[in-house]
Amino acid sequence: MNSAPETAQEAAGRLAMQIWLDTLAHDEGLAPLRERRAPDSVPVPARLTEVTSASQLREGDLILALDNNARNGASDHVLGRYTVHEGVQHHRDSVRRVVSVGRSVITTDPVINIPAGGWSSCDPDRIGESKNLDTSERINLAASRWAVARLGHAHDIANACHQHPLYDAWHAAYQDAKKQRDESDQRFRARRAAQDAARAPLLAAADGFNAITRETLIVFSLTPLDADELGTPTFPITWFAGADRLTVYLAGLLATGRITSGQHAEALGHLGTLGLYSADGPTNTSETAAK
């Protein structure tokens, strides 16, 4: 059985991750992870090596910041035993960009343009750059909470990605995926605008009827955007869902002088807009939905 062809979004996500991991130092000749016991099982330069001083970092570096509190000391099993490639592959949510460097404290941004599985996670024209979401976090290198390893400078990593033989294919797939998303968003907005325009008189009719009766007797409940129906009149007082009860109630209001004949006619018009009344007679409100 033939599988469905790969979409532009799937291709962009796959190529982004492949290129990203290919640019990170690795050693194919190493023993499997489970067999690496020594703290320095991986030789330099493939080794994921811990940063011990802020002087080893500069603004724009990409780092792997492992939270020992969250990972219960997992960094002891990562640093020195993992290659840079493996560290990022297994802990991709821990990659950050260094924003500033102090004596022992660095400020980092955890929301950056790097491949994270989905096609939109990384713009191939902005690899390693911040997404400017004001999500910076300070890391004290002298504290036991954090274990940090330097991956390289964002500029150098971006250049390596640009030189990858699959970069152009990634870039093209990303642009196609972005175009498809934009077109889908445009269709969604157009459909929403059309439904909003169609729903407006129905919502106004429910509000108009309630204003005349001075009670909330009808609520026009909206349906999901992808539904064929625009919505359905519902009744907070369920007794009014029965056939002709709203028109009988209106007749009572008119007879007792609580509404004028003009208001009575207007209220019947609102019911007609909602599909709850016609000149030939009342509509069974319990079975009516505005189309």
PDB file of N, CA, C and O in Angstrom, residues 10-42:
ATOM      1  N   GLU A  10       5.530  18.684   6.310  1.00  0.00           N
ATOM      2  CA  GLU A  10       6.270  17.503   6.776  1.00  0.00           C
ATOM      3  C   GLU A  10       7.702  17.530   6.264  1.00  0.00           C
ATOM      4  O   GLU A  10       8.648  17.219   6.997  1.00  0.00           O
ATOM      5  N   ALA A  11       7.877  17.904   4.999  1.00  0.00           N
ATOM      6  CA  ALA A  11       9.224  17.964   4.419  1.00  0.00           C
ATOM      7  C   ALA A  11      10.062  19.029   5.108  1.00  0.00           C
ATOM      8  O   ALA A  11      11.240  18.804   5.429  1.00  0.00           O
ATOM      9  N   ALA A  12       9.478  20.189   5.366  1.00  0.00           N
ATOM     10  CA  ALA A  12      10.212  21.273   6.021  1.00  0.00           C
ATOM     11  C   ALA A  12      10.630  20.871   7.430  1.00  0.00           C
ATOM     12  O   ALA A  12      11.765  21.128   7.848  1.00  0.00           O
ATOM     13  N   GLY A  13       9.737  20.221   8.172  1.00  0.00           N
ATOM     14  CA  GLY A  13      10.075  19.780   9.523  1.00  0.00           C
ATOM     15  C   GLY A  13      11.164  18.724   9.519  1.00  0.00           C
ATOM     16  O   GLY A  13      12.088  18.767  10.337  1.00  0.00           O
ATOM     17  N   ARG A  14      11.070  17.778   8.602  1.00  0.00           N
ATOM     18  CA  ARG A  14      12.062  16.693   8.528  1.00  0.00           C
ATOM     19  C   ARG A  14      13.427  17.223   8.119  1.00  0.00           C
ATOM     20  O   ARG A  14      14.451  16.898   8.741  1.00  0.00           O
ATOM     21  N   LEU A  15      13.467  18.044   7.085  1.00  0.00           N
ATOM     22  CA  LEU A  15      14.745  18.571   6.595  1.00  0.00           C
ATOM     23  C   LEU A  15      15.389  19.494   7.626  1.00  0.00           C
ATOM     24  O   LEU A  15      16.614  19.468   7.813  1.00  0.00           O
ATOM     25  N   ALA A  16      14.581  20.297   8.298  1.00  0.00           N
ATOM     26  CA  ALA A  16      15.121  21.207   9.311  1.00  0.00           C
ATOM     27  C   ALA A  16      15.841  20.429  10.405  1.00  0.00           C
ATOM     28  O   ALA A  16      16.967  20.752  10.789  1.00  0.00           O
ATOM     29  N   MET A  17      15.198  19.374  10.902  1.00  0.00           N
ATOM     30  CA  MET A  17      15.799  18.593  11.983  1.00  0.00           C
ATOM     31  C   MET A  17      17.047  17.866  11.499  1.00  0.00           C
ATOM     32  O   MET A  17      18.057  17.795  12.216  1.00  0.00           O
ATOM     33  N   GLN A  18      17.008  17.330  10.293  1.00  0.00           N
ATOM     34  CA  GLN A  18      18.173  16.618   9.762  1.00  0.00           C
ATOM     35  C   GLN A  18      19.365  17.552   9.615  1.00  0.00           C
ATOM     36  O   GLN A  18      20.493  17.226  10.027  1.00  0.00           O
ATOM     37  N   ILE A  19      19.140  18.713   9.045  1.00  0.00           N
ATOM     38  CA  ILE A  19      20.230  19.675   8.842  1.00  0.00           C
ATOM     39  C   ILE A  19      20.775  20.163  10.177  1.00  0.00           C
ATOM     40  O   ILE A  19      21.995  20.250  10.381  1.00  0.00           O
ATOM     41  N   TRP A  20      19.879  20.488  11.095  1.00  0.00           N
ATOM     42  CA  TRP A  20      20.267  20.982  12.420  1.00  0.00           C
ATOM     43  C   TRP A  20      21.159  19.978  13.144  1.00  0.00           C
ATOM     44  O   TRP A  20      22.238  20.315  13.640  1.00  0.00           O
ATOM     45  N   LEU A  21      20.745  18.725  13.160  1.00  0.00           N
ATOM     46  CA  LEU A  21      21.526  17.715  13.855  1.00  0.00           C
ATOM     47  C   LEU A  21      22.822  17.393  13.111  1.00  0.00           C
ATOM     48  O   LEU A  21      23.847  17.086  13.737  1.00  0.00           O
ATOM     49  N   ASP A  22      22.792  17.460  11.790  1.00  0.00           N
ATOM     50  CA  ASP A  22      24.001  17.186  11.007  1.00  0.00           C
ATOM     51  C   ASP A  22      25.112  18.193  11.270  1.00  0.00           C
ATOM     52  O   ASP A  22      26.304  17.879  11.112  1.00  0.00           O
ATOM     53  N   THR A  23      24.743  19.409  11.666  1.00  0.00           N
ATOM     54  CA  THR A  23      25.753  20.450  11.893  1.00  0.00           C
ATOM     55  C   THR A  23      26.392  20.343  13.270  1.00  0.00           C
ATOM     56  O   THR A  23      27.390  21.030  13.540  1.00  0.00           O
ATOM     57  N   LEU A  24      25.843  19.514  14.143  1.00  0.00           N
ATOM     58  CA  LEU A  24      26.354  19.388  15.506  1.00  0.00           C
ATOM     59  C   LEU A  24      27.333  18.225  15.605  1.00  0.00           C
ATOM     60  O   LEU A  24      27.103  17.155  15.030  1.00  0.00           O
ATOM     61  N   ALA A  25      28.399  18.446  16.337  1.00  0.00           N
ATOM     62  CA  ALA A  25      29.497  17.471  16.416  1.00  0.00           C
ATOM     63  C   ALA A  25      29.009  16.102  16.886  1.00  0.00           C
ATOM     64  O   ALA A  25      28.215  15.989  17.821  1.00  0.00           O
ATOM     65  N   HIS A  26      29.533  15.062  16.228  1.00  0.00           N
ATOM     66  CA  HIS A  26      29.120  13.703  16.543  1.00  0.00           C
ATOM     67  C   HIS A  26      30.243  12.743  16.178  1.00  0.00           C
ATOM     68  O   HIS A  26      31.170  13.091  15.430  1.00  0.00           O
ATOM     69  N   ASP A  27      30.169  11.534  16.676  1.00  0.00           N
ATOM     70  CA  ASP A  27      31.157  10.494  16.372  1.00  0.00           C
ATOM     71  C   ASP A  27      30.407   9.182  16.190  1.00  0.00           C
ATOM     72  O   ASP A  27      29.890   8.606  17.145  1.00  0.00           O
ATOM     73  N   GLU A  28      30.307   8.716  14.956  1.00  0.00           N
ATOM     74  CA  GLU A  28      29.560   7.499  14.643  1.00  0.00           C
ATOM     75  C   GLU A  28      30.221   6.240  15.194  1.00  0.00           C
ATOM     76  O   GLU A  28      29.589   5.190  15.299  1.00  0.00           O
ATOM     77  N   GLY A  29      31.505   6.344  15.540  1.00  0.00           N
ATOM     78  CA  GLY A  29      32.220   5.160  15.984  1.00  0.00           C
ATOM     79  C   GLY A  29      32.097   4.856  17.463  1.00  0.00           C
ATOM     80  O   GLY A  29      32.708   3.899  17.956  1.00  0.00           O
ATOM     81  N   LEU A  30      31.325   5.630  18.192  1.00  0.00           N
ATOM     82  CA  LEU A  30      31.200   5.440  19.636  1.00  0.00           C
ATOM     83  C   LEU A  30      30.324   4.244  19.981  1.00  0.00           C
ATOM     84  O   LEU A  30      29.468   3.834  19.197  1.00  0.00           O
ATOM     85  N   ALA A  31      30.545   3.721  21.171  1.00  0.00           N
ATOM     86  CA  ALA A  31      29.677   2.662  21.694  1.00  0.00           C
ATOM     87  C   ALA A  31      28.293   3.241  21.947  1.00  0.00           C
ATOM     88  O   ALA A  31      28.133   4.454  22.100  1.00  0.00           O
ATOM     89  N   PRO A  32      27.251   2.400  21.994  1.00  0.00           N
ATOM     90  CA  PRO A  32      25.903   2.905  22.305  1.00  0.00           C
ATOM     91  C   PRO A  32      25.887   3.654  23.633  1.00  0.00           C
ATOM     92  O   PRO A  32      26.698   3.379  24.526  1.00  0.00           O
ATOM     93  N   LEU A  33      24.959   4.564  23.772  1.00  0.00           N
ATOM     94  CA  LEU A  33      24.884   5.394  24.974  1.00  0.00           C
ATOM     95  C   LEU A  33      24.855   4.570  26.256  1.00  0.00           C
ATOM     96  O   LEU A  33      25.517   4.905  27.239  1.00  0.00           O
ATOM     97  N   ARG A  34      24.086   3.498  26.257  1.00  0.00           N
ATOM     98  CA  ARG A  34      23.933   2.707  27.478  1.00  0.00           C
ATOM     99  C   ARG A  34      25.227   2.049  27.925  1.00  0.00           C
ATOM    100  O   ARG A  34      25.345   1.617  29.074  1.00  0.00           O
ATOM    101  N   GLU A  35      26.208   1.960  27.020  1.00  0.00           N
ATOM    102  CA  GLU A  35      27.474   1.310  27.356  1.00  0.00           C
ATOM    103  C   GLU A  35      28.563   2.304  27.742  1.00  0.00           C
ATOM    104  O   GLU A  35      29.668   1.898  28.087  1.00  0.00           O
ATOM    105  N   ARG A  36      28.277   3.588  27.681  1.00  0.00           N
ATOM    106  CA  ARG A  36      29.286   4.591  28.027  1.00  0.00           C
ATOM    107  C   ARG A  36      29.225   4.871  29.530  1.00  0.00           C
ATOM    108  O   ARG A  36      28.283   5.473  30.022  1.00  0.00           O
ATOM    109  N   ARG A  37      30.231   4.437  30.225  1.00  0.00           N
ATOM    110  CA  ARG A  37      30.240   4.553  31.683  1.00  0.00           C
ATOM    111  C   ARG A  37      31.114   5.703  32.177  1.00  0.00           C
ATOM    112  O   ARG A  37      30.764   6.392  33.134  1.00  0.00           O
ATOM    113  N   ALA A  38      32.232   5.909  31.541  1.00  0.00           N
ATOM    114  CA  ALA A  38      33.183   6.917  32.026  1.00  0.00           C
ATOM    115  C   ALA A  38      32.643   8.325  31.781  1.00  0.00           C
ATOM    116  O   ALA A  38      31.948   8.572  30.798  1.00  0.00           O
ATOM    117  N   PRO A  39      32.962   9.265  32.676  1.00  0.00           N
ATOM    118  CA  PRO A  39      32.479  10.641  32.519  1.00  0.00           C
ATOM    119  C   PRO A  39      32.946  11.300  31.226  1.00  0.00           C
ATOM    120  O   PRO A  39      32.277  12.203  30.726  1.00  0.00           O
ATOM    121  N   ASP A  40      34.074  10.866  30.696  1.00  0.00           N
ATOM    122  CA  ASP A  40      34.607  11.447  29.456  1.00  0.00           C
ATOM    123  C   ASP A  40      34.663  10.382  28.373  1.00  0.00           C
ATOM    124  O   ASP A  40      35.678  10.205  27.689  1.00  0.00           O
ATOM    125  N   SER A  41      33.543   9.669  28.184  1.00  0.00           N
ATOM    126  CA  SER A  41      33.485   8.585  27.202  1.00  0.00           C
ATOM    127  C   SER A  41      33.617   9.080  25.778  1.00  0.00           C
ATOM    128  O   SER A  41      34.050   8.351  24.889  1.00  0.00           O
ATOM    129  N   VAL A  42      33.229  10.320  25.555  1.00  0.00           N
ATOM    130  CA  VAL A  42      33.231  10.879  24.195  1.00  0.00           C
ATOM    131  C   VAL A  42      34.459  11.763  24.016  1.00  0.00           C
ATOM    132  O   VAL A  42      34.717  12.652  24.835  1.00  0.00           O
TER     133      VAL A  42
END
